[in-house]
mmCIF file of N, CA, C and O in Angstrom:
data_model
loop_
_atom_site.group_PDB
_atom_site.id
_atom_site.type_symbol
_atom_site.label_atom_id
_atom_site.label_comp_id
_atom_site.label_asym_id
_atom_site.label_seq_id
_atom_site.Cartn_x
_atom_site.Cartn_y
_atom_site.Cartn_z
ATOM 1 N N MET A 1 48.814 -49.745 -46.015
ATOM 2 C CA MET A 1 50.110 -49.178 -46.148
ATOM 3 C C MET A 1 50.909 -50.036 -47.310
ATOM 4 O O MET A 1 50.913 -51.192 -47.214
ATOM 5 N N ALA A 2 51.510 -49.177 -48.174
ATOM 6 C CA ALA A 2 52.284 -49.967 -49.226
ATOM 7 C C ALA A 2 53.491 -50.476 -48.700
ATOM 8 O O ALA A 2 54.294 -49.884 -47.749
ATOM 9 N N ARG A 3 53.891 -51.663 -49.216
ATOM 10 C CA ARG A 3 55.228 -52.347 -48.724
ATOM 11 C C ARG A 3 56.267 -51.751 -49.661
ATOM 12 O O ARG A 3 56.224 -51.311 -50.772
ATOM 13 N N GLU A 4 57.407 -51.572 -48.730
ATOM 14 C CA GLU A 4 58.631 -51.064 -49.527
ATOM 15 C C GLU A 4 59.300 -52.186 -50.379
ATOM 16 O O GLU A 4 59.271 -53.321 -50.046
ATOM 17 N N SER A 5 59.786 -51.785 -51.528
ATOM 18 C CA SER A 5 60.176 -52.695 -52.460
ATOM 19 C C SER A 5 61.718 -52.587 -52.524
ATOM 20 O O SER A 5 62.323 -51.448 -52.442
ATOM 21 N N TYR A 6 62.464 -53.760 -52.502
ATOM 22 C CA TYR A 6 63.770 -53.710 -52.585
ATOM 23 C C TYR A 6 64.403 -54.185 -53.880
ATOM 24 O O TYR A 6 65.528 -54.414 -54.149
ATOM 25 N N ILE A 7 63.537 -54.305 -54.853
ATOM 26 C CA ILE A 7 63.766 -54.790 -56.262
ATOM 27 C C ILE A 7 63.564 -53.543 -57.194
ATOM 28 O O ILE A 7 62.517 -53.000 -57.256
ATOM 29 N N GLY A 8 64.403 -53.333 -58.248
ATOM 30 C CA GLY A 8 64.483 -52.322 -59.199
ATOM 31 C C GLY A 8 64.573 -53.019 -60.668
ATOM 32 O O GLY A 8 65.204 -54.150 -60.653
ATOM 33 N N PHE A 9 64.126 -52.242 -61.584
ATOM 34 C CA PHE A 9 64.286 -52.823 -62.931
ATOM 35 C C PHE A 9 64.827 -51.809 -63.942
ATOM 36 O O PHE A 9 64.359 -50.665 -63.993
ATOM 37 N N GLN A 10 65.850 -52.082 -64.481
ATOM 38 C CA GLN A 10 66.543 -51.200 -65.497
ATOM 39 C C GLN A 10 66.386 -51.678 -66.981
ATOM 40 O O GLN A 10 67.085 -52.647 -67.153
ATOM 41 N N LEU A 11 65.777 -51.030 -67.805
ATOM 42 C CA LEU A 11 65.800 -51.384 -69.358
ATOM 43 C C LEU A 11 67.091 -51.279 -69.737
ATOM 44 O O LEU A 11 67.789 -50.282 -69.699
ATOM 45 N N MET A 12 67.455 -52.328 -70.439
ATOM 46 C CA MET A 12 68.901 -52.314 -71.164
ATOM 47 C C MET A 12 68.818 -52.056 -72.709
ATOM 48 O O MET A 12 67.631 -52.129 -73.162
ATOM 49 N N ASP A 13 69.890 -51.458 -73.311
ATOM 50 C CA ASP A 13 69.708 -51.166 -74.654
ATOM 51 C C ASP A 13 69.459 -52.380 -75.403
ATOM 52 O O ASP A 13 70.204 -53.574 -75.119
ATOM 53 N N ARG A 14 68.869 -52.403 -76.482
ATOM 54 C CA ARG A 14 68.344 -53.666 -77.208
ATOM 55 C C ARG A 14 69.675 -54.032 -78.012
ATOM 56 O O ARG A 14 70.110 -53.098 -78.689
ATOM 57 N N GLU A 15 69.987 -55.251 -78.138
ATOM 58 C CA GLU A 15 71.010 -55.832 -78.982
ATOM 59 C C GLU A 15 70.750 -55.669 -80.379
ATOM 60 O O GLU A 15 69.552 -55.951 -80.725
ATOM 61 N N PRO A 16 71.642 -55.439 -81.254
ATOM 62 C CA PRO A 16 71.289 -55.381 -82.818
ATOM 63 C C PRO A 16 70.671 -56.761 -83.145
ATOM 64 O O PRO A 16 71.091 -57.847 -82.795
ATOM 65 N N GLY A 17 69.566 -56.787 -83.894
ATOM 66 C CA GLY A 17 68.966 -57.911 -84.356
ATOM 67 C C GLY A 17 67.940 -58.586 -83.509
ATOM 68 O O GLY A 17 67.295 -59.459 -83.855
ATOM 69 N N LYS A 18 67.783 -58.044 -82.209
ATOM 70 C CA LYS A 18 66.919 -58.525 -81.166
ATOM 71 C C LYS A 18 65.512 -57.827 -81.369
ATOM 72 O O LYS A 18 65.520 -56.636 -81.650
ATOM 73 N N LYS A 19 64.437 -58.640 -81.237
ATOM 74 C CA LYS A 19 63.129 -58.056 -81.349
ATOM 75 C C LYS A 19 62.486 -57.773 -80.006
ATOM 76 O O LYS A 19 61.491 -57.027 -79.959
ATOM 77 N N THR A 20 63.104 -58.318 -78.906
ATOM 78 C CA THR A 20 62.443 -58.061 -77.432
ATOM 79 C C THR A 20 63.434 -57.385 -76.607
ATOM 80 O O THR A 20 64.672 -57.296 -76.803
ATOM 81 N N ASP A 21 62.827 -56.712 -75.542
ATOM 82 C CA ASP A 21 63.600 -55.971 -74.578
ATOM 83 C C ASP A 21 64.275 -56.945 -73.492
ATOM 84 O O ASP A 21 63.869 -58.035 -73.346
ATOM 85 N N LYS A 22 65.307 -56.300 -72.662
ATOM 86 C CA LYS A 22 65.765 -57.082 -71.596
ATOM 87 C C LYS A 22 66.127 -56.094 -70.605
ATOM 88 O O LYS A 22 66.246 -54.846 -70.838
ATOM 89 N N TRP A 23 65.879 -56.438 -69.309
ATOM 90 C CA TRP A 23 66.002 -55.584 -68.009
ATOM 91 C C TRP A 23 66.900 -56.204 -67.046
ATOM 92 O O TRP A 23 66.837 -57.443 -66.952
ATOM 93 N N VAL A 24 67.524 -55.355 -66.406
ATOM 94 C CA VAL A 24 68.419 -55.775 -65.461
ATOM 95 C C VAL A 24 67.609 -55.807 -64.113
ATOM 96 O O VAL A 24 66.757 -54.756 -63.962
ATOM 97 N N VAL A 25 67.739 -56.629 -63.238
ATOM 98 C CA VAL A 25 66.837 -56.763 -61.911
ATOM 99 C C VAL A 25 67.984 -56.467 -60.793
ATOM 100 O O VAL A 25 69.070 -57.182 -60.934
ATOM 101 N N TYR A 26 67.665 -55.393 -60.081
ATOM 102 C CA TYR A 26 68.646 -55.064 -59.109
ATOM 103 C C TYR A 26 68.261 -54.666 -57.729
ATOM 104 O O TYR A 26 66.930 -54.450 -57.694
ATOM 105 N N SER A 27 69.139 -54.813 -56.756
ATOM 106 C CA SER A 27 68.712 -54.404 -55.523
ATOM 107 C C SER A 27 68.645 -52.911 -55.337
ATOM 108 O O SER A 27 69.698 -52.304 -55.606
ATOM 109 N N THR A 28 67.490 -52.404 -54.879
ATOM 110 C CA THR A 28 67.548 -50.902 -54.593
ATOM 111 C C THR A 28 68.169 -50.549 -53.295
ATOM 112 O O THR A 28 68.489 -49.401 -53.093
ATOM 113 N N TYR A 29 68.529 -51.590 -52.435
ATOM 114 C CA TYR A 29 69.314 -51.318 -51.195
ATOM 115 C C TYR A 29 70.975 -51.150 -51.540
ATOM 116 O O TYR A 29 71.329 -50.410 -50.943
ATOM 117 N N THR A 30 71.317 -52.178 -52.320
ATOM 118 C CA THR A 30 72.772 -52.166 -52.571
ATOM 119 C C THR A 30 73.098 -51.635 -53.920
ATOM 120 O O THR A 30 74.345 -51.581 -54.273
ATOM 121 N N GLY A 31 72.092 -51.765 -54.912
ATOM 122 C CA GLY A 31 72.345 -51.390 -56.138
ATOM 123 C C GLY A 31 73.107 -52.621 -56.934
ATOM 124 O O GLY A 31 73.318 -52.505 -58.249
ATOM 125 N N GLU A 32 73.311 -53.750 -56.328
ATOM 126 C CA GLU A 32 73.850 -54.914 -56.923
ATOM 127 C C GLU A 32 72.852 -55.516 -58.008
ATOM 128 O O GLU A 32 71.751 -55.689 -57.633
ATOM 129 N N PRO A 33 73.390 -56.066 -59.179
ATOM 130 C CA PRO A 33 72.520 -56.746 -60.064
ATOM 131 C C PRO A 33 72.216 -58.070 -59.478
ATOM 132 O O PRO A 33 73.084 -58.809 -58.943
ATOM 133 N N LEU A 34 70.915 -58.501 -59.626
ATOM 134 C CA LEU A 34 70.488 -59.841 -59.172
ATOM 135 C C LEU A 34 70.193 -60.848 -60.285
ATOM 136 O O LEU A 34 70.226 -62.012 -60.122
ATOM 137 N N GLY A 35 69.829 -60.327 -61.455
ATOM 138 C CA GLY A 35 69.461 -61.101 -62.484
ATOM 139 C C GLY A 35 69.035 -60.393 -63.722
ATOM 140 O O GLY A 35 69.260 -59.094 -63.688
ATOM 141 N N GLU A 36 68.310 -61.035 -64.644
ATOM 142 C CA GLU A 36 67.769 -60.280 -65.904
ATOM 143 C C GLU A 36 66.414 -60.878 -66.120
ATOM 144 O O GLU A 36 66.126 -61.966 -65.821
ATOM 145 N N ILE A 37 65.609 -59.998 -66.676
ATOM 146 C CA ILE A 37 64.397 -60.450 -67.240
ATOM 147 C C ILE A 37 64.600 -60.485 -68.814
ATOM 148 O O ILE A 37 64.987 -59.306 -69.410
ATOM 149 N N VAL A 38 64.449 -61.582 -69.348
ATOM 150 C CA VAL A 38 64.810 -61.847 -70.900
ATOM 151 C C VAL A 38 63.639 -62.585 -71.543
ATOM 152 O O VAL A 38 62.831 -63.327 -70.881
ATOM 153 N N TRP A 39 63.656 -62.517 -72.824
ATOM 154 C CA TRP A 39 62.677 -63.304 -73.520
ATOM 155 C C TRP A 39 63.084 -64.645 -73.696
ATOM 156 O O TRP A 39 64.326 -64.922 -74.158
ATOM 157 N N TYR A 40 62.319 -65.758 -73.355
ATOM 158 C CA TYR A 40 62.690 -67.051 -73.488
ATOM 159 C C TYR A 40 61.801 -67.766 -74.552
ATOM 160 O O TYR A 40 60.790 -67.976 -74.427
ATOM 161 N N SER A 41 62.453 -67.984 -75.831
ATOM 162 C CA SER A 41 61.760 -68.305 -77.121
ATOM 163 C C SER A 41 61.016 -69.568 -76.836
ATOM 164 O O SER A 41 59.955 -69.849 -77.300
ATOM 165 N N ALA A 42 61.735 -70.569 -76.220
ATOM 166 C CA ALA A 42 60.861 -71.909 -75.986
ATOM 167 C C ALA A 42 59.637 -71.875 -75.297
ATOM 168 O O ALA A 42 58.871 -72.534 -75.592
ATOM 169 N N TRP A 43 59.499 -70.872 -74.377
ATOM 170 C CA TRP A 43 58.154 -70.834 -73.726
ATOM 171 C C TRP A 43 57.302 -69.657 -74.348
ATOM 172 O O TRP A 43 56.320 -69.270 -73.830
ATOM 173 N N ARG A 44 58.056 -68.735 -75.211
ATOM 174 C CA ARG A 44 57.225 -67.667 -75.812
ATOM 175 C C ARG A 44 56.850 -66.506 -74.654
ATOM 176 O O ARG A 44 55.711 -66.250 -74.660
ATOM 177 N N ARG A 45 57.651 -66.378 -73.767
ATOM 178 C CA ARG A 45 57.404 -65.441 -72.669
ATOM 179 C C ARG A 45 58.661 -64.947 -71.935
ATOM 180 O O ARG A 45 59.713 -65.507 -72.303
ATOM 181 N N TYR A 46 58.485 -63.746 -71.381
ATOM 182 C CA TYR A 46 59.604 -63.167 -70.445
ATOM 183 C C TYR A 46 59.705 -64.120 -69.170
ATOM 184 O O TYR A 46 58.789 -64.579 -68.680
ATOM 185 N N VAL A 47 61.116 -64.265 -68.871
ATOM 186 C CA VAL A 47 61.403 -65.105 -67.599
ATOM 187 C C VAL A 47 62.410 -64.329 -66.862
ATOM 188 O O VAL A 47 63.165 -63.291 -67.301
ATOM 189 N N TYR A 48 62.550 -64.722 -65.674
ATOM 190 C CA TYR A 48 63.627 -63.989 -64.846
ATOM 191 C C TYR A 48 64.846 -64.966 -64.631
ATOM 192 O O TYR A 48 64.542 -66.260 -64.295
ATOM 193 N N GLN A 49 66.088 -64.640 -65.143
ATOM 194 C CA GLN A 49 67.182 -65.475 -64.851
ATOM 195 C C GLN A 49 68.052 -64.818 -63.718
ATOM 196 O O GLN A 49 68.312 -63.580 -63.706
ATOM 197 N N THR A 50 68.488 -65.662 -62.735
ATOM 198 C CA THR A 50 69.356 -65.148 -61.649
ATOM 199 C C THR A 50 70.862 -65.117 -62.236
ATOM 200 O O THR A 50 71.393 -66.038 -62.857
ATOM 201 N N GLU A 51 71.679 -64.130 -61.559
ATOM 202 C CA GLU A 51 73.066 -64.114 -61.771
ATOM 203 C C GLU A 51 73.773 -65.198 -60.927
ATOM 204 O O GLU A 51 74.753 -65.673 -61.457
ATOM 205 N N LYS A 52 73.186 -65.323 -59.752
ATOM 206 C CA LYS A 52 73.840 -66.328 -58.830
ATOM 207 C C LYS A 52 72.950 -66.861 -57.823
ATOM 208 O O LYS A 52 71.661 -66.237 -57.968
ATOM 209 N N PRO A 53 73.117 -67.680 -56.913
ATOM 210 C CA PRO A 53 72.141 -68.191 -56.042
ATOM 211 C C PRO A 53 71.569 -67.089 -55.297
ATOM 212 O O PRO A 53 72.515 -66.167 -54.626
ATOM 213 N N LEU A 54 70.309 -66.769 -54.979
ATOM 214 C CA LEU A 54 69.787 -65.696 -54.228
ATOM 215 C C LEU A 54 68.872 -66.181 -53.110
ATOM 216 O O LEU A 54 68.220 -67.155 -53.232
ATOM 217 N N VAL A 55 68.807 -65.295 -52.215
ATOM 218 C CA VAL A 55 67.691 -65.420 -51.018
ATOM 219 C C VAL A 55 66.672 -64.469 -51.356
ATOM 220 O O VAL A 55 67.125 -63.085 -51.364
ATOM 221 N N MET A 56 65.423 -64.638 -51.545
ATOM 222 C CA MET A 56 64.315 -63.634 -51.813
ATOM 223 C C MET A 56 63.192 -63.964 -50.848
ATOM 224 O O MET A 56 63.006 -65.143 -50.577
ATOM 225 N N ASP A 57 62.422 -63.047 -50.396
ATOM 226 C CA ASP A 57 61.217 -63.269 -49.726
ATOM 227 C C ASP A 57 60.001 -63.205 -50.647
ATOM 228 O O ASP A 57 60.155 -62.862 -51.886
ATOM 229 N N ALA A 58 58.795 -63.648 -50.217
ATOM 230 C CA ALA A 58 57.593 -63.504 -51.070
ATOM 231 C C ALA A 58 57.353 -62.004 -51.533
ATOM 232 O O ALA A 58 57.017 -61.949 -52.718
ATOM 233 N N GLY A 59 57.739 -61.066 -51.054
ATOM 234 C CA GLY A 59 57.572 -59.611 -51.361
ATOM 235 C C GLY A 59 58.511 -59.417 -52.658
ATOM 236 O O GLY A 59 58.051 -58.873 -53.651
ATOM 237 N N CYS A 60 59.603 -59.757 -52.533
ATOM 238 C CA CYS A 60 60.652 -59.700 -53.741
ATOM 239 C C CYS A 60 59.954 -60.341 -54.901
ATOM 240 O O CYS A 60 60.110 -59.995 -56.100
ATOM 241 N N LEU A 61 59.758 -61.748 -54.720
ATOM 242 C CA LEU A 61 59.099 -62.630 -55.829
ATOM 243 C C LEU A 61 57.984 -62.108 -56.479
ATOM 244 O O LEU A 61 57.692 -62.081 -57.600
ATOM 245 N N GLU A 62 57.104 -61.438 -55.561
ATOM 246 C CA GLU A 62 55.796 -60.852 -55.980
ATOM 247 C C GLU A 62 56.107 -59.535 -56.853
ATOM 248 O O GLU A 62 55.529 -59.494 -57.976
ATOM 249 N N ASP A 63 57.217 -58.884 -56.600
ATOM 250 C CA ASP A 63 57.571 -57.732 -57.414
ATOM 251 C C ASP A 63 57.983 -58.103 -58.750
ATOM 252 O O ASP A 63 57.696 -57.707 -59.848
ATOM 253 N N ILE A 64 58.795 -59.382 -58.694
ATOM 254 C CA ILE A 64 59.272 -59.731 -60.017
ATOM 255 C C ILE A 64 58.109 -60.435 -60.867
ATOM 256 O O ILE A 64 57.958 -60.121 -62.041
ATOM 257 N N ALA A 65 57.340 -61.121 -60.266
ATOM 258 C CA ALA A 65 56.064 -61.684 -60.954
ATOM 259 C C ALA A 65 55.071 -60.608 -61.569
ATOM 260 O O ALA A 65 54.744 -60.596 -62.583
ATOM 261 N N GLU A 66 54.863 -59.506 -60.722
ATOM 262 C CA GLU A 66 54.033 -58.378 -61.255
ATOM 263 C C GLU A 66 54.732 -57.774 -62.536
ATOM 264 O O GLU A 66 54.193 -57.453 -63.296
ATOM 265 N N PHE A 67 56.050 -57.646 -62.372
ATOM 266 C CA PHE A 67 57.016 -57.036 -63.469
ATOM 267 C C PHE A 67 56.615 -57.980 -64.702
ATOM 268 O O PHE A 67 56.466 -57.447 -65.919
ATOM 269 N N LEU A 68 56.937 -59.273 -64.633
ATOM 270 C CA LEU A 68 56.789 -60.056 -65.605
ATOM 271 C C LEU A 68 55.307 -60.197 -66.405
ATOM 272 O O LEU A 68 55.221 -60.111 -67.520
ATOM 273 N N ASN A 69 54.294 -60.145 -65.577
ATOM 274 C CA ASN A 69 52.996 -60.171 -65.996
ATOM 275 C C ASN A 69 52.726 -58.812 -66.768
ATOM 276 O O ASN A 69 52.066 -59.014 -67.717
ATOM 277 N N ALA A 70 53.181 -57.709 -66.337
ATOM 278 C CA ALA A 70 52.930 -56.478 -66.978
ATOM 279 C C ALA A 70 53.702 -56.567 -68.376
ATOM 280 O O ALA A 70 53.012 -55.989 -69.286
ATOM 281 N N LYS A 71 54.820 -56.928 -68.456
ATOM 282 C CA LYS A 71 55.530 -57.008 -69.739
ATOM 283 C C LYS A 71 54.851 -58.197 -70.750
ATOM 284 O O LYS A 71 54.865 -57.818 -71.807
ATOM 285 N N MET A 72 54.257 -59.211 -70.211
ATOM 286 C CA MET A 72 53.646 -60.208 -71.039
ATOM 287 C C MET A 72 52.276 -59.520 -71.481
ATOM 288 O O MET A 72 51.960 -59.697 -72.654
ATOM 289 N N ASP A 73 51.604 -58.875 -70.635
ATOM 290 C CA ASP A 73 50.383 -58.164 -71.132
ATOM 291 C C ASP A 73 50.597 -57.209 -72.254
ATOM 292 O O ASP A 73 49.964 -57.085 -73.360
ATOM 293 N N LYS A 74 51.707 -56.393 -72.016
ATOM 294 C CA LYS A 74 52.110 -55.352 -73.189
ATOM 295 C C LYS A 74 52.534 -56.024 -74.371
ATOM 296 O O LYS A 74 52.178 -55.711 -75.303
ATOM 297 N N TRP A 75 53.364 -57.214 -74.274
ATOM 298 C CA TRP A 75 53.664 -57.976 -75.391
ATOM 299 C C TRP A 75 52.463 -58.634 -76.096
ATOM 300 O O TRP A 75 52.437 -58.511 -77.268
ATOM 301 N N ARG A 76 51.619 -59.131 -75.369
ATOM 302 C CA ARG A 76 50.328 -59.718 -75.849
ATOM 303 C C ARG A 76 49.596 -58.528 -76.808
ATOM 304 O O ARG A 76 49.069 -58.960 -77.906
ATOM 305 N N ASN A 77 49.431 -57.432 -76.256
ATOM 306 C CA ASN A 77 48.674 -56.380 -76.797
ATOM 307 C C ASN A 77 49.328 -55.997 -78.041
ATOM 308 O O ASN A 77 48.842 -55.806 -79.090
ATOM 309 N N SER A 78 50.755 -55.741 -78.071
ATOM 310 C CA SER A 78 51.475 -55.465 -79.123
ATOM 311 C C SER A 78 51.386 -56.456 -80.270
ATOM 312 O O SER A 78 51.216 -56.232 -81.342
ATOM 313 N N TYR A 79 51.512 -57.809 -79.884
ATOM 314 C CA TYR A 79 51.469 -58.911 -80.878
ATOM 315 C C TYR A 79 50.226 -58.838 -81.465
ATOM 316 O O TYR A 79 50.005 -59.029 -82.660
ATOM 317 N N SER A 80 49.035 -58.713 -80.526
ATOM 318 C CA SER A 80 47.782 -58.883 -81.141
ATOM 319 C C SER A 80 47.429 -57.705 -82.135
ATOM 320 O O SER A 80 46.956 -57.850 -83.252
ATOM 321 N N ASN A 81 47.875 -56.440 -81.746
ATOM 322 C CA ASN A 81 47.744 -55.434 -82.675
ATOM 323 C C ASN A 81 48.509 -55.407 -84.018
ATOM 324 O O ASN A 81 48.101 -54.999 -85.049
ATOM 325 N N ASN A 82 49.705 -56.107 -83.924
ATOM 326 C CA ASN A 82 50.708 -56.100 -85.106
ATOM 327 C C ASN A 82 50.162 -57.369 -86.094
ATOM 328 O O ASN A 82 50.490 -57.250 -87.264
ATOM 329 N N ASN A 83 49.207 -58.091 -85.594
ATOM 330 C CA ASN A 83 48.918 -59.272 -86.448
ATOM 331 C C ASN A 83 47.484 -59.240 -86.759
ATOM 332 O O ASN A 83 46.903 -60.329 -87.217
ATOM 333 N N LYS A 84 46.779 -58.059 -86.641
ATOM 334 C CA LYS A 84 45.438 -57.919 -87.185
ATOM 335 C C LYS A 84 45.351 -57.871 -88.662
ATOM 336 O O LYS A 84 46.135 -57.098 -89.237
ATOM 337 N N VAL A 85 44.423 -58.600 -89.127
ATOM 338 C CA VAL A 85 44.233 -58.624 -90.760
ATOM 339 C C VAL A 85 43.290 -57.311 -90.877
ATOM 340 O O VAL A 85 42.350 -56.949 -90.340
ATOM 341 N N MET A 86 43.965 -56.386 -91.827
ATOM 342 C CA MET A 86 43.285 -55.214 -92.314
ATOM 343 C C MET A 86 42.018 -55.653 -93.149
ATOM 344 O O MET A 86 42.346 -56.373 -94.147
ATOM 345 N N GLY A 87 40.828 -55.097 -92.991
ATOM 346 C CA GLY A 87 39.711 -55.326 -93.716
ATOM 347 C C GLY A 87 39.295 -54.333 -94.745
ATOM 348 O O GLY A 87 39.691 -53.223 -94.733
#
């Protein structure tokens, strides 16, 4: 049986001049924003930043990790396709 998720992700409008997307992470139970998924240049990857101290169980953290991994896979594929040398 699939587990119910209490975490949702909403794509935000891209800020002018920015190359990467940003998502709000929110509670599907209350609708309250919990944090953001943003590009962290120093690590060259998407990361999760919290709005405030939070309490999460393993299921919530798994949802965030799965989302981050999917976005990194998409970024890697896009980056790879955009940087191929044409022969």
